[in-house]
Short mmCIF file of C-alpha atoms and ligand atoms in Angstrom, two decimals:
data_model
loop_
_atom_site.label_atom_id
_atom_site.label_comp_id
_atom_site.label_asym_id
_atom_site.label_seq_id
_atom_site.Cartn_x
_atom_site.Cartn_y
_atom_site.Cartn_z
CA UNK A 1 -15.25 21.24 -11.69
CA UNK A 2 -17.73 19.15 -13.86
CA UNK A 3 -15.71 20.23 -16.79
CA UNK A 4 -12.25 19.12 -15.37
CA UNK A 5 -13.74 15.77 -14.36
CA UNK A 6 -15.15 14.96 -17.85
CA UNK A 7 -12.24 16.52 -19.79
CA UNK A 8 -10.38 13.49 -20.73
CA UNK A 9 -13.55 11.09 -21.19
CA UNK A 10 -12.09 9.75 -24.48
CA UNK A 11 -8.90 8.65 -22.70
CA UNK A 12 -10.46 7.74 -19.40
CA UNK A 13 -8.57 5.05 -17.34
CA UNK A 14 -9.84 1.47 -17.36
CA UNK A 15 -11.65 0.24 -14.46
CA UNK A 16 -12.30 -3.32 -13.06
CA UNK A 17 -14.21 -4.33 -10.14
CA UNK A 18 -12.58 -7.48 -8.22
CA UNK A 19 -15.98 -9.21 -6.25
CA UNK A 20 -15.97 -12.42 -4.31
CA UNK A 21 -18.44 -14.75 -5.90
CA UNK A 22 -19.11 -16.94 -3.18
CA UNK A 23 -19.15 -16.14 0.81
CA UNK A 24 -15.97 -14.27 1.05
CA UNK A 25 -12.19 -15.57 1.23
CA UNK A 26 -12.20 -16.42 -2.57
CA UNK A 27 -8.71 -15.09 -2.53
CA UNK A 28 -9.71 -11.55 -3.70
CA UNK A 29 -6.44 -10.05 -2.00
CA UNK A 30 -4.02 -12.22 -4.04
CA UNK A 31 -5.65 -11.56 -7.27
CA UNK A 32 -5.74 -7.77 -6.45
CA UNK A 33 -2.28 -7.96 -5.83
CA UNK A 34 -1.61 -9.65 -8.95
CA UNK A 35 -3.42 -6.77 -10.80
CA UNK A 36 -1.95 -3.85 -9.13
CA UNK A 37 1.04 -4.68 -11.51
CA UNK A 38 -0.94 -2.86 -14.03
CA UNK A 39 -3.48 -0.88 -12.14
CA UNK A 40 -2.43 2.59 -10.73
CA UNK A 41 -5.10 2.95 -8.17
CA UNK A 42 -6.87 0.69 -5.69
CA UNK A 43 -10.29 1.31 -4.19
CA UNK A 44 -11.96 -0.45 -1.29
CA UNK A 45 -15.87 0.15 -1.48
CA UNK A 46 -17.32 -1.84 1.12
CA UNK A 47 -17.24 -3.61 4.50
CA UNK A 48 -14.50 -2.71 7.02
CA UNK A 49 -11.90 -4.92 9.20
CA UNK A 50 -14.12 -7.72 9.24
CA UNK A 51 -12.28 -8.42 5.77
CA UNK A 52 -8.90 -10.33 5.77
CA UNK A 53 -7.10 -10.42 2.58
CA UNK A 54 -4.15 -12.36 2.39
CA UNK A 55 -1.18 -11.51 -0.11
CA UNK A 56 2.08 -13.71 0.05
CA UNK A 57 5.14 -12.05 -2.07
CA UNK A 58 8.21 -14.33 -2.25
CA UNK A 59 6.96 -16.12 0.86
CA UNK A 60 6.31 -13.13 2.80
CA UNK A 61 2.90 -12.75 4.16
CA UNK A 62 0.65 -9.83 4.52
CA UNK A 63 -2.70 -9.79 6.05
CA UNK A 64 -4.73 -6.63 5.18
CA UNK A 65 -8.05 -5.78 6.73
CA UNK A 66 -8.84 -2.25 5.81
CA UNK A 67 -5.91 -1.07 4.01
CA UNK A 68 -6.30 -1.82 0.17
CA UNK A 69 -3.61 -4.21 -1.46
CA UNK A 70 -2.23 -1.37 -3.83
CA UNK A 71 -0.18 -0.38 -0.69
CA UNK A 72 1.91 -3.36 -1.53
CA UNK A 73 3.40 -1.91 -4.67
CA UNK A 74 5.12 1.35 -4.25
CA UNK A 75 3.99 2.98 -7.56
CA UNK A 76 0.26 2.28 -6.45
CA UNK A 77 -1.94 4.66 -4.64
CA UNK A 78 -4.83 3.16 -2.27
CA UNK A 79 -8.22 4.66 -1.43
CA UNK A 80 -10.79 3.72 1.27
CA UNK A 81 -14.01 4.71 0.05
CA UNK A 82 -17.11 6.50 1.36
CA UNK A 83 -18.93 3.13 1.29
CA UNK A 84 -16.17 1.51 3.86
CA UNK A 85 -16.80 1.66 7.61
CA UNK A 86 -13.56 2.56 9.33
CA UNK A 87 -12.49 2.00 12.96
CA UNK A 88 -9.71 4.64 13.11
CA UNK A 89 -7.98 2.91 15.93
CA UNK A 90 -7.78 -0.52 13.91
CA UNK A 91 -6.72 1.62 10.93
CA UNK A 92 -3.87 3.14 12.59
CA UNK A 93 -2.78 -0.26 13.88
CA UNK A 94 -2.81 -1.62 10.69
CA UNK A 95 -0.61 1.13 9.01
CA UNK A 96 1.46 0.74 12.38
CA UNK A 97 2.13 -2.93 11.49
CA UNK A 98 2.66 -2.26 7.82
CA UNK A 99 5.22 0.37 8.43
CA UNK A 100 6.92 -2.16 10.73
CA UNK A 101 7.20 -4.71 8.03
CA UNK A 102 9.07 -2.06 5.74
CA UNK A 103 5.94 -0.98 3.57
CA UNK A 104 5.80 2.71 3.05
CA UNK A 105 2.50 4.29 4.02
CA UNK A 106 1.97 8.04 3.63
CA UNK A 107 1.08 10.17 0.45
CA UNK A 108 0.01 6.74 -1.00
CA UNK A 109 -3.11 5.98 0.97
CA UNK A 110 -6.47 8.39 1.06
CA UNK A 111 -9.42 7.53 3.17
CA UNK A 112 -12.79 9.12 2.45
CA UNK A 113 -14.01 12.31 4.25
CA UNK A 114 -17.56 10.40 3.71
CA UNK A 115 -16.76 7.04 5.33
CA UNK A 116 -18.60 5.97 8.45
CA UNK A 117 -16.57 5.66 11.74
CA UNK A 118 -17.19 2.56 13.84
CA UNK A 119 -16.99 3.39 17.65
CA UNK A 120 -16.75 0.99 20.59
CA UNK A 121 -20.37 1.26 21.25
CA UNK A 122 -20.85 -0.61 17.97
CA UNK A 123 -19.18 -3.28 19.18
CA UNK A 124 -20.92 -3.58 22.38
CA UNK A 125 -24.39 -3.68 20.66
CA UNK A 126 -23.32 -6.20 18.45
CA UNK A 127 -21.76 -8.34 21.01
CA UNK A 128 -25.16 -7.93 23.08
CA UNK A 129 -27.19 -8.89 20.05
CA UNK A 130 -25.07 -11.88 19.16
CA UNK A 131 -25.51 -13.32 22.67
CA UNK A 132 -28.92 -12.45 23.33
CA UNK A 133 -31.56 -14.96 23.72
CA UNK A 134 -34.17 -15.09 20.93
CA UNK A 135 -31.85 -13.12 18.58
CA UNK A 136 -30.75 -15.13 15.57
CA UNK A 137 -26.93 -15.62 15.93
CA UNK A 138 -25.09 -14.59 12.65
CA UNK A 139 -21.61 -15.73 13.74
CA UNK A 140 -20.15 -12.21 12.89
CA UNK A 141 -16.64 -10.82 13.25
CA UNK A 142 -17.23 -8.88 16.39
CA UNK A 143 -16.00 -5.68 14.56
CA UNK A 144 -18.93 -3.66 15.14
CA UNK A 145 -19.87 -3.87 11.41
CA UNK A 146 -23.63 -4.22 11.53
CA UNK A 147 -24.34 -1.67 14.37
CA UNK A 148 -22.27 1.17 12.23
CA UNK A 149 -24.26 0.58 9.04
CA UNK A 150 -27.25 0.44 11.05
CA UNK A 151 -26.43 4.14 12.34
CA UNK A 152 -25.40 5.10 8.83
CA UNK A 153 -28.70 4.26 7.49
CA UNK A 154 -30.48 5.76 10.41
CA UNK A 155 -28.76 8.72 9.50
CA UNK A 156 -27.32 9.10 13.01
CA UNK A 157 -23.81 7.94 12.17
CA UNK A 158 -20.50 9.61 12.53
CA UNK A 159 -18.47 10.39 9.37
CA UNK A 160 -14.73 10.74 9.05
CA UNK A 161 -15.36 14.75 8.34
CA UNK A 162 -17.07 14.68 11.63
CA UNK A 163 -14.37 13.07 13.66
CA UNK A 164 -11.99 15.50 12.78
CA UNK A 165 -14.21 18.05 14.13
CA UNK A 166 -13.42 18.18 17.91
CA UNK A 167 -16.48 20.00 18.84
CA UNK A 168 -18.77 17.87 16.77
CA UNK A 169 -16.81 14.78 17.85
CA UNK A 170 -17.69 15.55 21.64
CA UNK A 171 -21.16 16.20 21.37
CA UNK A 172 -21.70 13.16 19.12
CA UNK A 173 -20.00 10.71 21.51
CA UNK A 174 -21.73 12.19 24.68
CA UNK A 175 -25.18 11.76 22.98
CA UNK A 176 -24.48 8.41 21.37
CA UNK A 177 -23.13 6.86 24.41
CA UNK A 178 -25.88 8.01 26.70
CA UNK A 179 -28.49 6.57 24.08
CA UNK A 180 -26.31 3.19 23.04
CA UNK A 181 -25.81 2.70 27.21
CA UNK A 182 -29.40 2.95 27.98
CA UNK A 183 -30.41 0.52 25.16
CA UNK A 184 -27.41 -1.92 25.76
CA UNK A 185 -28.37 -2.29 29.53
CA UNK A 186 -32.18 -2.51 29.05
CA UNK A 187 -31.60 -5.16 26.18
CA UNK A 188 -28.54 -7.01 27.19
CA UNK A 189 -27.56 -5.76 30.71
CA UNK A 190 -24.35 -4.63 29.27
CA UNK A 191 -21.91 -2.37 31.39
CA UNK A 192 -21.88 0.97 30.23
CA UNK A 193 -19.05 2.71 28.22
CA UNK A 194 -17.34 5.87 29.42
CA UNK A 195 -17.92 8.70 26.98
CA UNK A 196 -15.28 10.93 27.97
CA UNK A 197 -12.45 8.03 27.79
CA UNK A 198 -13.84 7.14 24.37
CA UNK A 199 -13.73 10.86 23.17
CA UNK A 200 -9.98 11.16 24.49
CA UNK A 201 -8.89 8.18 22.52
CA UNK A 202 -11.02 8.69 19.09
CA UNK A 203 -9.89 12.56 19.00
CA UNK A 204 -6.09 11.44 19.56
CA UNK A 205 -6.81 9.09 16.58
CA UNK A 206 -8.57 11.73 14.48
CA UNK A 207 -5.59 13.98 14.56
CA UNK A 208 -3.30 10.81 13.50
CA UNK A 209 -6.22 10.16 10.84
CA UNK A 210 -6.15 13.51 9.37
CA UNK A 211 -3.35 13.35 6.97
CA UNK A 212 -4.97 10.38 5.11
CA UNK A 213 -8.52 12.08 4.78
CA UNK A 214 -9.67 13.50 1.29
CA UNK A 215 -12.54 13.98 -0.65
CA UNK A 216 -11.56 10.60 -2.65
CA UNK A 217 -14.83 10.68 -5.03
CA UNK A 218 -12.71 13.71 -6.45
CA UNK A 219 -9.81 11.82 -6.27
CA UNK A 220 -10.83 8.78 -8.25
CA UNK A 221 -12.76 10.51 -10.90
CA UNK A 222 -9.86 13.04 -11.36
CA UNK A 223 -7.44 9.96 -11.67
CA UNK A 224 -9.77 8.52 -14.35
CA UNK A 225 -10.09 11.68 -16.19
CA UNK A 226 -6.14 11.93 -16.23
CA UNK A 227 -5.99 8.12 -17.84
CA UNK A 228 -5.30 6.45 -14.62
CA UNK A 229 -6.64 2.87 -14.15
CA UNK A 230 -8.40 1.81 -11.18
CA UNK A 231 -9.11 -1.78 -9.62
CA UNK A 232 -12.03 -1.74 -7.08
CA UNK A 233 -11.13 -4.14 -4.16
CA UNK A 234 -14.31 -5.89 -3.22
CA UNK A 235 -14.30 -7.14 0.33
CA UNK A 236 -16.62 -10.10 1.65
CA UNK A 237 -18.60 -11.98 -1.32
CA UNK A 238 -21.83 -12.05 -3.11
CA UNK A 239 -23.56 -14.44 -0.67
CA UNK A 240 -22.89 -12.08 2.13
CA UNK A 241 -24.34 -9.02 0.32
CA UNK A 242 -27.01 -7.33 2.24
CA UNK A 243 -29.63 -7.42 -0.58
CA UNK A 244 -28.44 -10.62 -2.68
CA UNK A 245 -26.87 -12.80 -0.14
CA UNK A 246 -28.35 -15.39 2.28
CA UNK A 247 -29.93 -12.93 4.53
CA UNK A 248 -30.27 -12.75 7.36
CA UNK A 249 -26.73 -14.58 7.39
CA UNK A 250 -25.03 -11.74 5.65
CA UNK A 251 -22.70 -8.63 6.53
CA UNK A 252 -24.38 -5.26 6.32
CA UNK A 253 -22.97 -3.69 3.32
CA UNK A 254 -23.35 -3.93 -0.55
CA UNK A 255 -20.59 -6.38 -1.27
CA UNK A 256 -21.67 -7.11 -5.06
CA UNK A 257 -20.26 -5.17 -7.93
CA UNK A 258 -22.91 -2.23 -7.72
CA UNK A 259 -21.33 -1.33 -4.36
CA UNK A 260 -18.35 -0.24 -6.27
CA UNK A 261 -20.22 2.64 -7.68
CA UNK A 262 -22.03 4.16 -4.66
CA UNK A 263 -19.12 3.17 -2.47
CA UNK A 264 -16.68 5.32 -4.26
CA UNK A 265 -18.61 7.79 -6.19
CA UNK A 266 -17.19 6.79 -9.30
CA UNK A 267 -20.38 6.32 -11.58
CA UNK A 268 -21.47 3.05 -12.87
CA UNK A 269 -21.01 4.51 -16.48
CA UNK A 270 -17.26 4.32 -15.61
CA UNK A 271 -16.85 0.62 -14.70
CA UNK A 272 -15.57 -1.48 -17.81
CA UNK A 273 -15.12 -5.09 -16.34
CA UNK A 274 -16.33 -7.19 -13.44
CA UNK A 275 -14.11 -9.73 -12.41
CA UNK A 276 -15.50 -12.43 -10.00
CA UNK A 277 -13.15 -14.65 -7.77
CA UNK A 278 -14.28 -18.27 -6.97
CA UNK A 279 -12.43 -21.14 -5.27
CA UNK A 280 -12.35 -24.17 -7.13
CA UNK A 281 -14.58 -25.40 -4.17
CA UNK A 282 -16.56 -23.55 -1.50
CA UNK A 283 -16.03 -22.26 1.94
CA UNK A 284 -18.03 -20.13 4.37
CA UNK A 285 -17.40 -18.94 7.74
CA UNK A 286 -20.19 -18.09 10.24
CA UNK A 287 -23.65 -19.40 10.44
CA UNK A 288 -26.20 -19.75 7.71
CA UNK A 289 -27.19 -21.87 4.66
CA UNK A 290 -24.44 -23.70 2.76
CA UNK A 291 -26.08 -26.26 0.34
CA UNK A 292 -23.07 -28.10 -0.87
CA UNK A 293 -21.49 -28.23 2.75
CA UNK A 294 -19.48 -31.34 3.37
CA UNK A 295 -20.00 -32.44 7.25
CA UNK A 296 -17.78 -35.59 6.60
CA UNK A 297 -14.11 -36.29 6.67
CA UNK A 298 -14.08 -34.87 3.09
CA UNK A 299 -15.04 -31.66 4.39
CA UNK A 300 -12.16 -32.02 6.96
CA UNK A 301 -9.67 -32.80 4.42
CA UNK A 302 -10.56 -29.66 2.15
CA UNK A 303 -10.13 -27.62 5.19
CA UNK A 304 -6.84 -28.85 6.07
CA UNK A 305 -5.55 -29.07 2.62
CA UNK A 306 -6.84 -25.54 1.83
CA UNK A 307 -5.77 -24.04 5.25
CA UNK A 308 -9.36 -22.97 5.78
CA UNK A 309 -9.10 -20.90 8.97
CA UNK A 310 -10.19 -17.20 9.23
CA UNK A 311 -7.37 -14.66 8.01
CA UNK A 312 -7.93 -12.54 11.10
CA UNK A 313 -10.38 -14.42 13.45
CA UNK A 314 -8.80 -17.90 12.98
CA UNK A 315 -11.95 -19.13 12.99
CA UNK A 316 -12.36 -22.69 10.95
CA UNK A 317 -13.99 -22.11 7.61
CA UNK A 318 -16.91 -24.82 6.58
CA UNK A 319 -16.08 -26.50 3.36
CA UNK A 320 -17.91 -28.06 0.63
CA UNK A 321 -17.98 -28.60 -3.16
CA UNK A 322 -18.47 -25.98 -6.02
CA UNK A 323 -21.77 -24.75 -6.07
CA UNK A 324 -22.75 -23.88 -9.69
CA UNK A 325 -26.45 -22.80 -9.31
CA UNK A 326 -25.06 -20.14 -7.04
CA UNK A 327 -21.81 -19.21 -8.97
CA UNK A 328 -24.30 -18.55 -12.03
CA UNK A 329 -26.46 -16.55 -9.68
CA UNK A 330 -23.23 -14.42 -8.67
CA UNK A 331 -22.33 -14.02 -12.28
CA UNK A 332 -25.79 -12.49 -12.97
CA UNK A 333 -25.98 -10.20 -9.79
CA UNK A 334 -22.44 -8.84 -10.52
CA UNK A 335 -22.38 -9.03 -14.14
CA UNK A 336 -19.25 -11.07 -13.99
CA UNK A 337 -17.47 -11.30 -17.55
CA UNK A 338 -14.15 -12.90 -16.16
CA UNK A 339 -13.93 -15.50 -13.63
CA UNK A 340 -10.71 -16.35 -11.51
CA UNK A 341 -10.41 -19.81 -10.03
CA UNK A 342 -8.32 -19.73 -7.02
CA UNK A 343 -7.03 -22.65 -4.96
CA UNK A 344 -7.29 -25.17 -7.88
CA UNK A 345 -3.92 -26.94 -6.19
CA UNK A 346 -6.17 -28.01 -3.31
CA UNK A 347 -7.85 -30.65 -5.37
CA UNK A 348 -4.69 -32.15 -6.68
CA UNK A 349 -5.29 -35.22 -4.64
CA UNK A 350 -8.68 -36.12 -5.69
CA UNK A 351 -9.30 -38.61 -8.65
CA UNK A 352 -13.03 -37.65 -8.83
CA UNK A 353 -14.51 -34.06 -7.94
CA UNK A 354 -18.06 -33.60 -7.36
CA UNK A 355 -19.78 -30.61 -8.58
CA UNK A 356 -23.08 -29.27 -7.33
CA UNK A 357 -24.77 -28.63 -10.88
CA UNK A 358 -28.28 -28.14 -9.90
CA UNK A 359 -30.92 -28.31 -7.00
CA UNK A 360 -33.85 -30.50 -6.07
CA UNK A 361 -36.76 -29.13 -4.11
CA UNK A 362 -39.42 -31.61 -3.15
CA UNK A 363 -37.82 -33.96 -5.85
CA UNK A 364 -38.28 -31.32 -8.56
CA UNK A 365 -35.16 -29.78 -10.56
CA UNK A 366 -34.78 -26.06 -9.78
CA UNK A 367 -32.01 -23.45 -10.40
CA UNK A 368 -33.54 -21.10 -8.23
CA UNK A 369 -31.85 -19.42 -5.22
CA UNK A 370 -34.36 -19.08 -2.48
CA UNK A 371 -34.94 -15.61 -0.90
CA UNK A 372 -35.52 -17.31 2.59
CA UNK A 373 -32.64 -18.80 4.66
CA UNK A 374 -35.29 -21.28 5.59
CA UNK A 375 -35.68 -22.12 1.84
CA UNK A 376 -32.45 -23.75 2.10
CA UNK A 377 -33.37 -26.41 4.17
CA UNK A 378 -35.45 -27.85 1.44
CA UNK A 379 -32.59 -27.96 -1.05
CA UNK A 380 -30.93 -31.09 -2.38
CA UNK A 381 -27.84 -30.46 -4.41
CA UNK A 382 -27.74 -32.67 -7.54
CA UNK A 383 -23.90 -33.85 -8.11
CA UNK A 384 -22.03 -34.45 -11.05
CA UNK A 385 -18.70 -36.22 -10.50
CA UNK A 386 -15.82 -34.57 -12.90
CA UNK A 387 -12.60 -36.46 -13.43
CA UNK A 388 -9.71 -35.24 -11.18
CA UNK A 389 -6.32 -34.83 -12.07
CA UNK A 390 -4.30 -36.57 -8.99
CA UNK A 391 -1.18 -34.55 -9.86
CA UNK A 392 0.41 -31.44 -8.38
CA UNK A 393 -0.23 -28.21 -10.10
CA UNK A 394 1.35 -25.56 -7.78
CA UNK A 395 4.51 -24.93 -10.12
CA UNK A 396 2.64 -24.92 -13.18
CA UNK A 397 2.50 -21.38 -14.89
CA UNK A 398 0.62 -21.81 -18.12
CA UNK A 399 -2.89 -23.10 -18.88
CA UNK A 400 -1.41 -25.78 -21.50
CA UNK A 401 0.89 -26.87 -18.75
CA UNK A 402 -2.55 -28.06 -16.49
CA UNK A 403 -3.29 -31.83 -16.68
CA UNK A 404 -6.32 -32.19 -19.02
CA UNK A 405 -8.90 -33.27 -16.33
CA UNK A 406 -7.99 -29.74 -15.00
CA UNK A 407 -8.54 -27.74 -17.99
CA UNK A 408 -11.76 -29.99 -18.59
CA UNK A 409 -12.68 -28.66 -14.90
CA UNK A 410 -12.36 -25.10 -16.06
CA UNK A 411 -14.17 -25.40 -19.01
CA UNK A 412 -17.12 -26.88 -17.58
CA UNK A 413 -17.05 -23.84 -15.04
CA UNK A 414 -17.08 -21.55 -17.97
CA UNK A 415 -19.82 -23.42 -19.89
CA UNK A 416 -22.15 -23.59 -16.97
CA UNK A 417 -21.75 -19.82 -15.82
CA UNK A 418 -21.46 -18.18 -19.10
CA UNK A 419 -18.10 -16.42 -17.77
CA UNK A 420 -14.77 -16.86 -19.27
CA UNK A 421 -11.78 -17.94 -16.94
CA UNK A 422 -9.40 -15.06 -16.63
CA UNK A 423 -6.58 -16.55 -14.37
CA UNK A 424 -6.06 -19.39 -12.37
CA UNK A 425 -4.59 -19.74 -9.06
CA UNK A 426 -2.47 -22.76 -7.83
CA UNK A 427 -0.90 -21.56 -4.93
CA UNK A 428 -1.11 -18.66 -2.37
CA UNK A 429 2.03 -16.98 -3.69
CA UNK A 430 2.17 -14.16 -6.02
CA UNK A 431 4.04 -16.17 -8.40
CA UNK A 432 1.76 -19.10 -8.46
CA UNK A 433 -0.89 -17.81 -11.00
CA UNK A 434 -1.68 -18.51 -14.53
CA UNK A 435 -3.11 -15.60 -16.55
CA UNK A 436 -4.79 -16.50 -19.65
CA UNK A 437 -3.90 -14.55 -22.88
CA UNK A 438 -7.38 -13.27 -23.95
CA UNK A 439 -7.58 -11.68 -20.43
CA UNK A 440 -4.38 -10.27 -20.48
CA UNK A 441 -5.32 -8.63 -23.97
CA UNK A 442 -8.62 -7.55 -23.08
CA UNK A 443 -7.61 -5.67 -19.87
CA UNK A 444 -4.25 -4.55 -21.84
CA UNK A 445 -2.04 -5.92 -18.71
CA UNK A 446 1.54 -5.76 -18.70
CA UNK A 447 3.12 -8.99 -18.71
CA UNK A 448 4.04 -10.00 -15.11
P1 GDP B 1 -9.84 -13.00 0.59
O1 GDP B 1 -10.48 -12.51 1.77
O2 GDP B 1 -10.71 -13.25 -0.49
O3 GDP B 1 -8.64 -12.19 -0.02
O4 GDP B 1 -9.16 -14.47 0.87
P2 GDP B 1 -8.20 -14.76 2.13
O5 GDP B 1 -6.95 -14.26 2.25
O6 GDP B 1 -9.29 -14.59 3.27
O7 GDP B 1 -8.31 -16.44 2.25
C1 GDP B 1 -7.50 -16.81 0.88
C2 GDP B 1 -6.71 -17.85 1.43
O8 GDP B 1 -6.10 -18.76 0.46
C3 GDP B 1 -5.42 -16.92 2.10
O9 GDP B 1 -4.87 -17.79 3.02
C4 GDP B 1 -4.62 -17.17 0.67
O10 GDP B 1 -3.00 -17.20 1.02
C5 GDP B 1 -4.95 -18.55 0.27
N1 GDP B 1 -4.75 -18.60 -1.34
C6 GDP B 1 -4.99 -17.95 -2.30
N2 GDP B 1 -4.84 -18.40 -3.55
C7 GDP B 1 -4.55 -19.90 -3.38
C8 GDP B 1 -4.38 -20.81 -3.97
O11 GDP B 1 -4.38 -20.50 -5.28
N3 GDP B 1 -3.90 -21.69 -3.54
C9 GDP B 1 -3.76 -21.98 -2.26
N4 GDP B 1 -3.48 -23.28 -1.72
N5 GDP B 1 -3.94 -21.12 -1.27
C10 GDP B 1 -4.57 -19.91 -2.03
P1 IMO B 2 -13.10 -11.24 3.20
O1 IMO B 2 -13.09 -9.85 2.83
C1 IMO B 2 -15.78 -14.54 4.97
C2 IMO B 2 -19.04 -13.11 7.53
C3 IMO B 2 -18.91 -13.49 9.01
C4 IMO B 2 -20.17 -13.50 9.21
C5 IMO B 2 -20.98 -12.59 8.26
C6 IMO B 2 -21.30 -11.05 9.09
O2 IMO B 2 -11.96 -11.63 3.97
O3 IMO B 2 -13.66 -12.06 2.01
P2 IMO B 2 -19.98 -9.04 9.87
O4 IMO B 2 -18.79 -9.36 10.88
O5 IMO B 2 -19.70 -8.77 8.72
O6 IMO B 2 -21.15 -8.53 10.26
O7 IMO B 2 -20.21 -10.67 9.52
O8 IMO B 2 -20.36 -12.13 7.30
N1 IMO B 2 -17.63 -12.44 6.93
C7 IMO B 2 -17.00 -12.71 6.23
N2 IMO B 2 -16.67 -13.93 5.70
N3 IMO B 2 -14.93 -13.48 4.61
C8 IMO B 2 -15.14 -12.03 5.03
O9 IMO B 2 -14.22 -10.88 4.40
C9 IMO B 2 -15.95 -11.88 5.86
N4 IMO B 2 -16.48 -10.76 6.46
C10 IMO B 2 -17.57 -11.12 7.05
O10 IMO B 2 -18.07 -14.84 9.09
O11 IMO B 2 -20.84 -14.83 8.94
MG1 MG B 3 -10.59 -13.22 3.88
#
């Protein structure tokens, strides 16, 4: 098999990782959708149905949680990699609603046999822990993501391949339920879950999931060897990464670009480009540090103009100005060479746009991103006011067509981060996208 997988090395397909450069919700779903015009395979590598990726095609809205954006292009294949945690019931529900919306799902979507399974006791543990006195409340999405990754790392998780093994599934659920019920009762006074009922529901879901299951690492490496191109669809964002984010106010997976290799089984040496997605300002949902947060009317205004409410949970997102020290950090951690700036149109009304260009701690300038969440308390943002354009951008389709102050705003981001702007998004629809020529050439993209 080794020879088979490396055979076509000289003509291996191109690869690019799409990674959130902030705290998630940067518009990754929309940008992946634009790229699937050219890329043949889309692979998710981390997270689970905590993600909510919005794609709008000719006014029709799709919100994807687990299913990669490739499913919306009939010629694309989508893969849910081993780094993802999958709730089979949520997955089947999502597939059902996509089919109901007229999307073909079947033979074009594969799930890794090594992905971890989320079970109801993961949600029970998360609920207990989020509400327990004395514990740090993260403000999670309540999907059981954290406890499922805990079980993975604790080497007591259930993988998709095990889910399909009915005998093993029964034993696993019986043992895990006994253990989790005892812990949850002792710590959080939770009501016990019924193992028998759980087994019936998940054995049934397993049979429906079976046709999707593959060794996706082999599938992806074979696709590359055959010259097919792959885009890795990141979920969450850099500042939510378990290692590099604002710990402990993070998710439990490797959301950064490195996760694309471990989360799919495609080697790091086969990753060509990392494309970071950033809003023209900043948002975060849930608790934790946010140095450039606006807690005033301006923040409320950004939230309204940007429709900043969670795609899945509906929670209002916190808003703030663009934070360049964090964006530089994100560019470093991910190796971002191309940057996509989304939601530029949300700033269309402003005559002046403050941007955080540095931090001050105890009156001294620093660029350092703190290791401790408490370290952010001391940070004071240093702002520079850039000229706004105070003109609509939603219908503009070329870089040259943008008002000069908007081009200057983008050039400033490029200069500060060292990454080049690849695309500019000026509205939620697939069509409201400006592609930069050098990026189109570099990635060998087809014209849209
Ligand atoms: P993701 O999780 O990174 O895929 O992002 P979400 O879909 O959760 O959030 C991004 C939101 O912004 C969605 O509602 C998108 O439809 C919307 N959006 C994406 N790009 C733009 C843009 O350029 N302008 C505006 N106004 N909305 C956008
Ligand atoms: P996409 O892919 C924004 C946040 C939650 C919470 C923290 C931990 O749409 O960008 P979890 O349920 O993962 O244990 O919650 O992470 N969070 C997200 N915020 N976008 C996301 O995904 C997120 N996924 C998780 O709000 O603060
Ligand atoms: Mg989202």
